Tab-separated table of C-alpha atoms in Angstrom:
chain	number	residue	atom	x	y	z
E	1	MET	CA	-6.986	120.434	14.397
E	2	PRO	CA	-7.297	120.075	18.234
E	3	VAL	CA	-9.606	122.215	20.030
E	4	LEU	CA	-8.268	123.597	23.250
E	5	PRO	CA	-10.280	124.602	26.249
E	6	GLY	CA	-10.001	128.281	27.168
E	7	ARG	CA	-7.907	127.845	30.440
E	8	GLY	CA	-5.167	125.709	31.866
E	9	PRO	CA	-1.371	125.090	31.020
E	10	ARG	CA	-1.020	125.318	27.243
E	11	ARG	CA	1.274	122.444	26.731
E	12	ARG	CA	-0.458	120.115	29.082
E	13	GLU	CA	-4.025	120.852	27.396
E	14	LEU	CA	-2.344	120.713	23.850
E	15	TYR	CA	-0.992	117.377	24.556
E	16	VAL	CA	-4.449	115.996	25.881
E	17	ALA	CA	-6.332	117.288	23.152
E	18	ILE	CA	-3.847	115.704	20.243
E	19	ARG	CA	-3.807	112.326	22.426
E	20	ARG	CA	-7.580	112.440	22.536
E	21	LEU	CA	-7.882	112.726	18.735
E	22	ILE	CA	-5.295	109.703	18.063
E	23	GLU	CA	-6.910	107.441	20.925
E	24	THR	CA	-10.464	108.165	19.421
E	25	GLY	CA	-9.043	107.354	16.122
E	26	LEU	CA	-9.784	110.828	14.263
E	27	ALA	CA	-5.925	110.955	13.866
E	28	ARG	CA	-4.842	107.903	12.415
E	29	PRO	CA	-1.635	105.993	12.838
E	30	GLY	CA	1.121	107.172	10.260
E	31	ALA	CA	-0.660	110.413	9.945
E	32	LYS	CA	1.421	113.284	9.826
E	33	LEU	CA	0.837	115.950	12.806
E	34	PRO	CA	0.982	119.620	11.918
E	35	THR	CA	4.204	121.461	12.631
E	36	THR	CA	4.616	122.997	16.029
E	37	ARG	CA	5.070	126.464	14.371
E	38	ASP	CA	1.763	126.153	12.405
E	39	LEU	CA	-0.210	125.081	15.622
E	40	ALA	CA	1.372	127.789	17.560
E	41	ARG	CA	0.348	130.384	14.839
E	42	ARG	CA	-3.167	128.957	14.668
E	43	LEU	CA	-3.958	128.173	18.474
E	44	GLY	CA	-2.227	131.372	19.553
E	45	LEU	CA	0.213	129.251	21.544
E	46	SER	CA	3.857	129.946	22.095
E	47	ARG	CA	6.317	127.771	20.033
E	48	ALA	CA	7.920	126.426	23.336
E	49	ALA	CA	4.595	125.200	24.563
E	50	ALA	CA	3.720	123.450	21.226
E	51	VAL	CA	7.171	121.700	21.224
E	52	ALA	CA	6.901	120.773	24.776
E	53	ALA	CA	3.511	118.926	23.915
E	54	PHE	CA	4.865	116.923	21.016
E	55	GLU	CA	7.975	115.943	23.128
E	56	MET	CA	5.620	114.580	25.565
E	57	LEU	CA	3.196	112.935	22.947
E	58	VAL	CA	6.678	111.298	21.570
E	59	ALA	CA	7.881	110.185	25.168
E	60	ASP	CA	4.479	108.557	25.570
E	61	GLY	CA	4.482	106.672	22.569
E	62	PHE	CA	1.469	108.045	20.945
E	63	ALA	CA	3.951	109.934	18.177
E	64	GLU	CA	7.286	109.619	16.642
E	65	ALA	CA	9.393	112.238	15.306
E	66	ARG	CA	11.218	111.497	11.902
E	67	ILE	CA	14.496	113.707	11.145
E	68	GLY	CA	13.791	116.042	8.074
E	69	ALA	CA	10.290	114.789	7.799
E	70	GLY	CA	8.138	115.766	10.826
E	71	THR	CA	6.240	114.532	13.450
E	72	PHE	CA	3.678	111.217	12.796
E	73	VAL	CA	1.229	109.760	14.963
E	74	ALA	CA	2.865	106.292	16.006
E	75	ALA	CA	2.171	103.188	14.146
E	76	GLN	CA	1.615	101.324	17.287
E	77	VAL	CA	-0.622	103.500	19.857
E	78	PRO	CA	-0.367	102.467	23.293
E	79	ALA	CA	-3.460	100.626	24.632
E	80	VAL	CA	-6.363	103.046	25.702
E	81	SER	CA	-8.927	102.180	28.481
E	82	GLU	CA	-11.931	103.275	26.097
E	83	ARG	CA	-12.749	103.254	22.540
E	84	PRO	CA	-14.588	105.936	20.581
E	85	GLY	CA	-17.766	106.487	21.945
E	86	GLY	CA	-16.753	106.216	25.772
E	87	GLU	CA	-17.712	102.709	26.452
E	88	PRO	CA	-15.577	99.591	26.440
E	89	GLY	CA	-16.435	96.971	24.193
E	90	GLN	CA	-18.372	99.455	21.639
E	91	ALA	CA	-17.759	98.660	17.992
E	92	SER	CA	-15.046	100.537	16.129
E	93	ALA	CA	-13.400	100.479	12.943
E	94	SER	CA	-11.012	97.848	14.111
E	95	ALA	CA	-11.449	94.299	14.400
E	96	ALA	CA	-13.935	93.116	16.503
E	97	LEU	CA	-13.138	91.951	19.998
E	98	PRO	CA	-14.365	88.475	21.285
E	99	CYS	CA	-17.603	88.872	22.740
E	100	GLU	CA	-18.749	92.318	21.274
E	101	LEU	CA	-22.264	92.537	20.296
E	102	GLY	CA	-23.444	92.876	16.954
E	103	VAL	CA	-20.857	90.879	15.092
E	104	ALA	CA	-22.172	88.900	11.826
E	105	THR	CA	-20.136	85.825	10.822
E	106	ILE	CA	-18.785	85.929	7.227
E	107	ASP	CA	-20.676	83.420	5.160
E	108	ASP	CA	-18.337	82.785	1.936
E	109	LYS	CA	-21.461	81.364	-0.091
E	110	THR	CA	-23.808	84.089	0.802
E	111	MET	CA	-21.128	86.756	-0.117
E	112	ARG	CA	-20.266	85.305	-3.484
E	113	VAL	CA	-24.104	85.102	-4.136
E	114	PHE	CA	-24.474	88.604	-3.220
E	115	ARG	CA	-21.638	89.882	-5.349
E	116	ARG	CA	-23.382	88.768	-8.072
E	117	LEU	CA	-26.769	90.118	-7.357
E	118	LEU	CA	-24.988	93.394	-7.048
E	119	SER	CA	-23.223	93.228	-10.174
E	120	ARG	CA	-26.419	92.277	-12.239
E	121	ASN	CA	-28.413	94.914	-10.748
E	122	LEU	CA	-25.536	97.073	-11.577
E	123	ALA	CA	-24.957	95.743	-15.152
E	124	GLN	CA	-28.575	96.165	-16.094
E	125	PRO	CA	-29.398	99.271	-14.077
E	126	GLY	CA	-33.323	100.003	-14.011
E	127	PRO	CA	-34.650	103.720	-14.299
E	128	GLU	CA	-35.108	103.830	-10.769
E	129	HIS	CA	-31.480	104.277	-10.093
E	130	PHE	CA	-31.393	107.494	-12.352
E	131	ARG	CA	-34.531	109.569	-10.523
E	132	TYR	CA	-35.582	110.219	-7.210
E	133	GLY	CA	-38.402	107.412	-6.211
E	134	ASP	CA	-40.640	106.575	-3.404
E	135	PRO	CA	-39.390	107.569	0.199
E	136	ARG	CA	-40.564	104.252	1.270
E	137	GLY	CA	-38.358	102.417	-0.923
E	138	GLY	CA	-38.607	100.425	-4.038
E	139	ASN	CA	-41.695	98.318	-4.464
E	140	LYS	CA	-39.994	95.125	-5.341
E	141	LEU	CA	-37.973	95.043	-1.877
E	142	ARG	CA	-41.119	96.201	-0.090
E	143	GLU	CA	-43.249	92.954	-1.368
E	144	ALA	CA	-40.443	90.673	-0.719
E	145	ILE	CA	-40.090	92.144	2.915
E	146	ALA	CA	-44.048	91.844	3.302
E	147	ALA	CA	-44.052	88.116	2.043
E	148	TYR	CA	-41.473	87.220	4.367
E	149	LEU	CA	-42.898	89.149	7.251
E	150	ARG	CA	-46.532	87.542	6.766
E	151	ALA	CA	-44.811	83.748	6.424
E	152	ALA	CA	-42.241	83.804	9.128
E	153	ARG	CA	-43.337	86.236	11.691
E	154	GLY	CA	-47.314	86.436	11.406
E	155	VAL	CA	-46.810	90.363	10.611
E	156	ARG	CA	-50.172	91.583	9.186
E	157	CYS	CA	-49.118	93.965	6.496
E	158	ASP	CA	-48.813	94.869	2.781
E	159	ALA	CA	-45.965	96.630	0.794
E	160	GLU	CA	-47.644	100.065	1.113
E	161	GLN	CA	-47.235	100.028	4.877
E	162	ILE	CA	-43.287	99.161	4.799
E	163	VAL	CA	-40.864	101.818	4.804
E	164	VAL	CA	-36.950	100.607	4.045
E	165	THR	CA	-34.811	102.245	6.639
E	166	THR	CA	-30.908	101.889	6.914
E	167	GLY	CA	-31.424	99.846	10.275
E	168	THR	CA	-33.717	99.708	13.411
E	169	MET	CA	-32.541	102.860	14.919
E	170	HIS	CA	-33.063	104.763	11.721
E	171	GLY	CA	-36.775	103.386	11.895
E	172	LEU	CA	-37.261	104.049	15.399
E	173	ASP	CA	-35.990	107.667	15.252
E	174	LEU	CA	-38.415	108.367	12.428
E	175	VAL	CA	-41.394	106.790	14.467
E	176	VAL	CA	-40.389	108.429	17.877
E	177	ARG	CA	-40.134	112.040	16.155
E	178	THR	CA	-43.303	111.539	14.145
E	179	ILE	CA	-45.144	110.686	17.564
E	180	LEU	CA	-43.636	112.729	20.578
E	181	ARG	CA	-43.324	116.054	21.437
E	182	PRO	CA	-40.603	117.316	23.869
E	183	GLY	CA	-41.735	116.704	27.078
E	184	ASP	CA	-44.000	113.564	26.519
E	185	ALA	CA	-43.920	110.577	28.316
E	186	ALA	CA	-42.714	107.532	26.787
E	187	TRP	CA	-42.275	104.097	28.500
E	188	ILE	CA	-39.183	102.079	28.037
E	189	GLU	CA	-38.099	98.685	29.445
E	190	ASP	CA	-35.905	98.882	32.323
E	191	PRO	CA	-33.067	97.468	31.525
E	192	CYS	CA	-33.413	98.924	27.951
E	193	TYR	CA	-31.099	98.733	24.876
E	194	PRO	CA	-28.872	101.861	25.187
E	195	LEU	CA	-29.252	103.360	21.556
E	196	ALA	CA	-33.300	103.272	21.825
E	197	ARG	CA	-32.876	104.808	25.095
E	198	ALA	CA	-30.621	107.535	23.585
E	199	THR	CA	-33.119	107.948	20.599
E	200	LEU	CA	-35.966	108.603	22.777
E	201	GLU	CA	-33.609	111.235	24.837
E	202	ALA	CA	-32.831	112.844	21.827
E	203	ALA	CA	-36.563	113.448	20.918
E	204	GLY	CA	-37.037	115.076	23.909
E	205	ALA	CA	-39.028	112.109	25.794
E	206	ARG	CA	-39.570	112.271	29.450
E	207	LEU	CA	-38.355	108.413	29.957
E	208	ILE	CA	-40.450	106.064	32.417
E	209	GLY	CA	-38.571	103.012	32.931
E	210	VAL	CA	-41.073	100.010	33.234
E	211	PRO	CA	-39.009	97.109	34.946
E	212	VAL	CA	-38.768	93.938	33.145
E	213	ASP	CA	-39.502	90.668	34.956
E	214	ALA	CA	-39.844	87.021	33.529
E	215	GLU	CA	-42.910	87.605	31.742
E	216	GLY	CA	-41.494	90.947	30.034
E	217	VAL	CA	-43.056	94.434	30.317
E	218	ASP	CA	-46.264	94.596	32.713
E	219	ALA	CA	-48.605	97.632	31.349
E	220	ALA	CA	-50.434	97.268	34.911
E	221	ARG	CA	-47.250	98.611	36.541
E	222	GLY	CA	-46.396	101.049	33.683
E	223	GLU	CA	-50.062	102.664	34.358
E	224	THR	CA	-49.079	103.335	37.939
E	225	LEU	CA	-45.827	104.898	36.885
E	226	GLU	CA	-47.189	107.123	34.085
E	227	ALA	CA	-50.677	106.463	33.123
E	228	GLY	CA	-50.735	109.103	30.134
E	229	GLY	CA	-47.600	107.505	28.136
E	230	ARG	CA	-47.780	108.262	24.375
E	231	LEU	CA	-45.497	105.503	23.655
E	232	VAL	CA	-43.824	102.523	24.857
E	233	TYR	CA	-40.650	100.949	23.399
E	234	VAL	CA	-40.627	97.336	23.788
E	235	THR	CA	-38.446	93.997	22.515
E	236	PRO	CA	-41.347	91.402	23.169
E	237	SER	CA	-39.655	88.528	21.318
E	238	HIS	CA	-36.171	88.704	22.834
E	239	GLN	CA	-35.923	91.319	25.563
E	240	PHE	CA	-32.568	93.091	25.267
E	241	PRO	CA	-30.604	92.642	27.191
E	242	LEU	CA	-32.293	89.933	29.444
E	243	GLY	CA	-33.536	87.745	26.940
E	244	VAL	CA	-36.694	87.091	28.137
E	245	THR	CA	-40.033	86.604	26.023
E	246	MET	CA	-43.189	88.643	26.778
E	247	THR	CA	-45.855	86.262	27.661
E	248	MET	CA	-49.300	86.138	25.723
E	249	ARG	CA	-51.152	87.841	28.672
E	250	ARG	CA	-48.724	90.783	28.724
E	251	ARG	CA	-48.701	91.284	25.162
E	252	LEU	CA	-52.725	91.479	24.945
E	253	ALA	CA	-52.605	93.475	28.031
E	254	LEU	CA	-50.057	96.062	26.286
E	255	ILE	CA	-51.987	96.238	23.007
E	256	ASP	CA	-55.292	97.101	25.452
E	257	TRP	CA	-53.498	99.674	27.153
E	258	ALA	CA	-52.197	101.443	23.814
E	259	ASP	CA	-55.959	101.278	22.300
E	260	ARG	CA	-57.504	102.563	25.684
E	261	ASN	CA	-54.877	105.642	25.934
E	262	ASP	CA	-54.439	106.580	22.133
E	263	ALA	CA	-50.841	105.460	22.534
E	264	TRP	CA	-48.423	103.804	20.307
E	265	ILE	CA	-46.323	100.542	20.905
E	266	VAL	CA	-42.907	100.350	19.070
E	267	GLU	CA	-41.890	96.745	18.579
E	268	ASP	CA	-38.096	95.958	17.899
E	269	ASP	CA	-37.670	92.479	16.430
E	270	TYR	CA	-34.181	92.669	16.368
E	271	ASP	CA	-33.003	89.085	16.287
E	272	SER	CA	-35.925	87.122	15.520
E	273	GLU	CA	-34.309	84.850	12.980
E	274	PHE	CA	-32.252	83.437	15.767
E	275	ARG	CA	-34.665	81.056	17.784
E	276	PHE	CA	-32.846	77.707	18.463
E	277	SER	CA	-35.918	75.619	20.071
E	278	GLY	CA	-39.677	75.858	20.563
E	279	PRO	CA	-42.543	77.060	18.265
E	280	PRO	CA	-41.667	80.221	16.208
E	281	LEU	CA	-42.999	83.451	17.655
E	282	THR	CA	-45.528	85.453	16.414
E	283	ALA	CA	-45.036	89.455	16.343
E	284	LEU	CA	-46.776	91.531	18.571
E	285	GLN	CA	-48.033	93.455	15.518
E	286	GLY	CA	-49.695	90.348	14.378
E	287	MET	CA	-51.883	90.246	17.328
E	288	ASP	CA	-52.709	94.183	17.319
E	289	GLY	CA	-56.246	94.387	16.030
E	290	ALA	CA	-56.267	98.238	16.997
E	291	ASP	CA	-53.353	99.055	14.521
E	292	ARG	CA	-51.265	100.497	17.324
E	293	VAL	CA	-47.994	98.887	16.705
E	294	ALA	CA	-45.013	100.070	14.605
E	295	TYR	CA	-42.772	97.025	13.889
E	296	LEU	CA	-39.140	97.543	13.163
E	297	GLY	CA	-37.016	94.749	11.897
E	298	THR	CA	-33.290	94.821	10.247
E	299	PHE	CA	-31.219	92.653	7.978
E	300	SER	CA	-28.000	93.928	10.117
E	301	LYS	CA	-28.153	90.804	12.297
E	302	VAL	CA	-29.087	88.031	9.821
E	303	LEU	CA	-26.884	89.296	6.768
E	304	PHE	CA	-24.237	91.773	7.872
E	305	PRO	CA	-24.578	95.299	9.420
E	306	GLY	CA	-22.726	97.082	6.624
E	307	ILE	CA	-25.818	96.148	4.245
E	308	ARG	CA	-27.515	99.034	6.055
E	309	ILE	CA	-31.064	97.751	5.201
E	310	GLY	CA	-33.674	97.664	7.695
E	311	TYR	CA	-37.588	98.028	7.672
E	312	ALA	CA	-40.632	99.635	9.471
E	313	VAL	CA	-44.206	98.295	9.439
E	314	LEU	CA	-46.338	101.098	10.295
E	315	PRO	CA	-49.970	101.729	10.998
E	316	ALA	CA	-51.871	103.672	8.723
E	317	ALA	CA	-52.287	106.806	10.997
E	318	LEU	CA	-48.444	107.328	11.143
E	319	LEU	CA	-47.431	106.500	7.540
E	320	ASP	CA	-47.691	109.708	5.854
E	321	ARG	CA	-46.277	111.870	8.677
E	322	VAL	CA	-43.286	109.280	8.704
E	323	LEU	CA	-42.660	109.534	4.947
E	324	ARG	CA	-42.817	113.582	5.229
E	325	LEU	CA	-40.182	113.186	8.000
E	326	ARG	CA	-38.271	110.733	5.839
E	327	THR	CA	-38.056	112.833	2.606
E	328	LEU	CA	-36.921	115.846	4.649
E	329	SER	CA	-34.047	113.657	6.259
E	330	ASP	CA	-32.496	111.266	3.831
E	331	ARG	CA	-35.228	111.315	0.958
E	332	GLN	CA	-35.038	107.672	0.044
E	333	PRO	CA	-32.882	104.478	0.621
E	334	PRO	CA	-30.061	103.467	-1.896
E	335	THR	CA	-31.530	101.701	-5.012
E	336	LEU	CA	-28.704	99.433	-5.777
E	337	VAL	CA	-28.541	97.688	-2.510
E	338	GLN	CA	-32.238	97.295	-2.661
E	339	GLY	CA	-32.257	95.674	-5.440
E	340	ALA	CA	-29.653	93.117	-4.936
E	341	VAL	CA	-31.535	92.393	-1.607
E	342	ALA	CA	-34.830	91.875	-3.130
E	343	ASP	CA	-33.293	89.279	-5.585
E	344	PHE	CA	-31.835	87.676	-2.573
E	345	LEU	CA	-35.155	87.124	-0.992
E	346	ASN	CA	-37.210	86.409	-4.022
E	347	ASP	CA	-34.487	83.965	-5.538
E	348	GLY	CA	-34.494	81.725	-2.509
E	349	HIS	CA	-30.962	82.697	-1.279
E	350	PHE	CA	-32.115	84.060	1.863
E	351	THR	CA	-33.808	80.800	3.264
E	352	ALA	CA	-30.765	78.740	2.701
E	353	HIS	CA	-28.261	81.483	4.211
E	354	LEU	CA	-30.710	81.691	7.056
E	355	ARG	CA	-30.261	77.887	7.708
E	356	ARG	CA	-26.582	78.052	7.661
E	357	ALA	CA	-26.426	81.267	9.979
E	358	ARG	CA	-28.788	79.748	12.419
E	359	ARG	CA	-26.346	76.550	12.745
E	360	ARG	CA	-23.278	78.641	13.145
E	361	VAL	CA	-24.825	80.929	15.766
E	362	GLN	CA	-26.203	77.884	17.561
E	363	SER	CA	-22.837	75.976	17.359
E	364	ALA	CA	-21.010	79.103	18.767
E	365	ARG	CA	-23.376	79.551	21.540
E	366	ASP	CA	-22.957	75.613	22.495
E	367	GLY	CA	-19.209	75.880	22.345
E	368	PHE	CA	-19.238	79.286	24.177
E	369	VAL	CA	-21.388	78.062	26.981
E	370	THR	CA	-19.197	74.889	27.397
E	371	ALA	CA	-16.136	76.893	27.709
E	372	LEU	CA	-17.651	79.394	30.305
E	373	ARG	CA	-18.902	76.380	32.316
E	374	LEU	CA	-15.283	74.992	32.329
E	375	HIS	CA	-13.414	78.401	32.916
E	376	CYS	CA	-15.709	80.209	34.915
E	377	ALA	CA	-17.328	77.836	37.407
E	378	GLY	CA	-18.351	79.452	40.398
E	379	GLU	CA	-17.967	83.094	39.130
E	380	LEU	CA	-20.584	83.786	36.553
E	381	ASP	CA	-24.147	82.469	36.683
E	382	PHE	CA	-26.026	82.204	33.674
E	383	ALA	CA	-28.801	80.408	31.705
E	384	VAL	CA	-28.343	79.127	28.178
E	385	PRO	CA	-30.198	81.286	25.745
E	386	GLU	CA	-32.665	79.436	23.560
E	387	HIS	CA	-32.821	82.582	21.305
E	388	GLY	CA	-30.610	85.409	20.074
E	389	LEU	CA	-27.053	86.428	19.773
E	390	HIS	CA	-26.011	87.015	23.255
E	391	LEU	CA	-26.140	85.601	26.904
E	392	VAL	CA	-26.213	87.601	30.203
E	393	ALA	CA	-24.081	86.217	33.042
E	394	ALA	CA	-24.673	87.593	36.704
E	395	LEU	CA	-21.703	88.532	38.235
E	396	ALA	CA	-21.480	88.060	42.265
E	397	ALA	CA	-23.061	90.850	44.192
E	398	SER	CA	-19.788	92.484	45.607
E	399	ALA	CA	-18.336	92.483	41.762
E	400	GLY	CA	-18.697	95.715	39.775
E	401	ASP	CA	-19.503	95.191	36.290
E	402	ARG	CA	-18.179	98.530	34.942
E	403	ASP	CA	-14.813	97.853	36.444
E	404	MET	CA	-14.648	94.335	35.341
E	405	VAL	CA	-15.592	95.274	31.669
E	406	GLN	CA	-12.486	97.727	31.763
E	407	ARG	CA	-10.576	94.831	32.846
E	408	LEU	CA	-11.723	92.360	30.261
E	409	PHE	CA	-11.110	94.901	27.756
E	410	ALA	CA	-7.797	95.413	28.670
E	411	GLU	CA	-7.472	91.814	27.990
E	412	GLY	CA	-8.859	92.356	24.463
E	413	ILE	CA	-12.518	90.882	25.264
E	414	GLY	CA	-15.449	93.094	24.218
E	415	ALA	CA	-17.921	92.386	26.814
E	416	ARG	CA	-20.724	94.965	28.058
E	417	ALA	CA	-22.042	96.019	31.342
E	418	LEU	CA	-25.495	95.195	32.362
E	419	SER	CA	-25.932	97.936	35.359
E	420	PRO	CA	-25.761	100.911	33.019
E	421	MET	CA	-28.751	99.637	31.081
E	422	TYR	CA	-31.031	100.105	33.845
E	423	LEU	CA	-32.806	103.284	34.268
E	424	ASP	CA	-34.895	103.139	37.748
E	425	THR	CA	-34.864	99.485	38.592
E	426	PRO	CA	-32.087	98.541	41.218
E	427	ALA	CA	-29.326	97.372	38.837
E	428	ARG	CA	-28.014	93.760	38.580
E	429	GLN	CA	-24.150	93.566	38.031
E	430	GLY	CA	-23.648	91.355	35.007
E	431	LEU	CA	-21.595	90.932	31.723
E	432	VAL	CA	-23.485	90.912	28.590
E	433	LEU	CA	-21.633	88.727	26.030
E	434	GLY	CA	-21.957	88.198	22.414
E	435	PHE	CA	-21.382	84.931	20.802
E	436	SER	CA	-22.319	85.720	17.066
E	437	GLY	CA	-19.323	86.382	14.398
E	438	PHE	CA	-16.560	84.499	16.233
E	439	GLU	CA	-14.899	80.839	15.545
E	440	ALA	CA	-15.116	78.192	18.385
E	441	ASP	CA	-11.413	78.537	19.189
E	442	VAL	CA	-11.847	82.351	19.647
E	443	LEU	CA	-14.683	82.011	22.250
E	444	ALA	CA	-12.914	79.153	23.994
E	445	ASN	CA	-9.821	81.460	24.434
E	446	ALA	CA	-12.070	84.194	25.444
E	447	ALA	CA	-13.929	82.227	27.974
E	448	ARG	CA	-10.414	81.383	29.556
E	449	ARG	CA	-9.344	84.931	29.590
E	450	ILE	CA	-12.895	86.073	31.350
E	451	GLY	CA	-12.477	83.085	33.883
E	452	ASP	CA	-8.525	84.484	34.418
E	453	VAL	CA	-9.779	87.970	35.194
E	454	LEU	CA	-12.851	86.807	37.236
E	455	LYS	CA	-10.639	84.477	39.607
E	456	ALA	CA	-7.616	87.554	39.856
E	457	GLY	CA	-9.924	89.242	41.930
E	458	THR	CA	-12.460	92.105	41.804
E	459	PRO	CA	-10.950	95.879	42.636
E	460	ALA	CA	-12.753	97.773	45.196
E	461	ARG	CA	-15.969	99.709	43.938
E	462	SER	CA	-15.656	103.427	43.873
């Protein structure tokens, strides 16, 4: 049922409320709407107001009336300027738009293997499926994750320190709520990953944006802004969104700051598997001799988001408190998927999958860069990323990235605006463009459309 404000023209407010339900996907195409008589009775409206609202919905193409059957949400809803969540280019239940972030490539071989492993775990179910278990997750998967992180990322850990989560943001939420009290100061990178910022804000943190430069976050600059921070959230291996790598001296300075101030570092290592050149990077956690770093990772990028498996490697001082909080929130991760992922890691499938995934993503990057240089010459300024799944392209100083993202969205391009990701630092105008998960021809066509929109001119900034 729609929710109406307390005042205003009734027919118009009902029209707006139902249209919002349709635009955000809560009322799906083809769904039957309540009768005007029922709406009028339940919402305290006149029947005439309800009829008038339905007539407006039909006239605007959001609904269709069927004689003798009622009124239904239209099968083809007119294009809207925003997706659910209020930000163009944000993922929804529909097919991904080219250049959206966080899209995984479907790997047929991996899916066949994973189906087999799921079936095997279901056909031969262990006792862990039929009782409540360790809130950290199954030991088999935690052992496999620990072995992988020690070998691939230089993380100093064992299975006892690992908590299996449903993704990076789940791990961040557990850590943040364990450490912070409302009003505590927390440093974040500026610009910063929007969901991380929202998670910290939801915990009541007082956010201190520490500017990111070519070396990453500077602890000395952070101390001039707020010396008493309780926590810092960083993406040191591949800063999101700018893509810089934190230098060794900055890493050591950050660890020293945390040790001196009894503070904590939350390291989000969200896409470390996708490094295309240069030596492998050791995680910040592996350099920490003071046990002040909580390390977060996920299989969402390297496998696929629907798997909902991530992990947190926790300092000893935080582990028990995080586990108490985890027990109260969702008790434990699902055991069936854990078993399949553990087998995927232990049986050697993950290493083979990672080689294929890295080749595909690098090929997608190369093709996208070539197409952008062809179609967007003089309109975008960007460096070829040597790490990760996206690139950042600067716009001309006179261009507004929010307006540009709206225009690109209308053309079927899922770009993100760079400027809203800044907190206090003067915002740069730019586009954040994902290239993973899309075929070469899709990305080439997207680059052409981006070029067409940019060359058509930028509307005046409001």
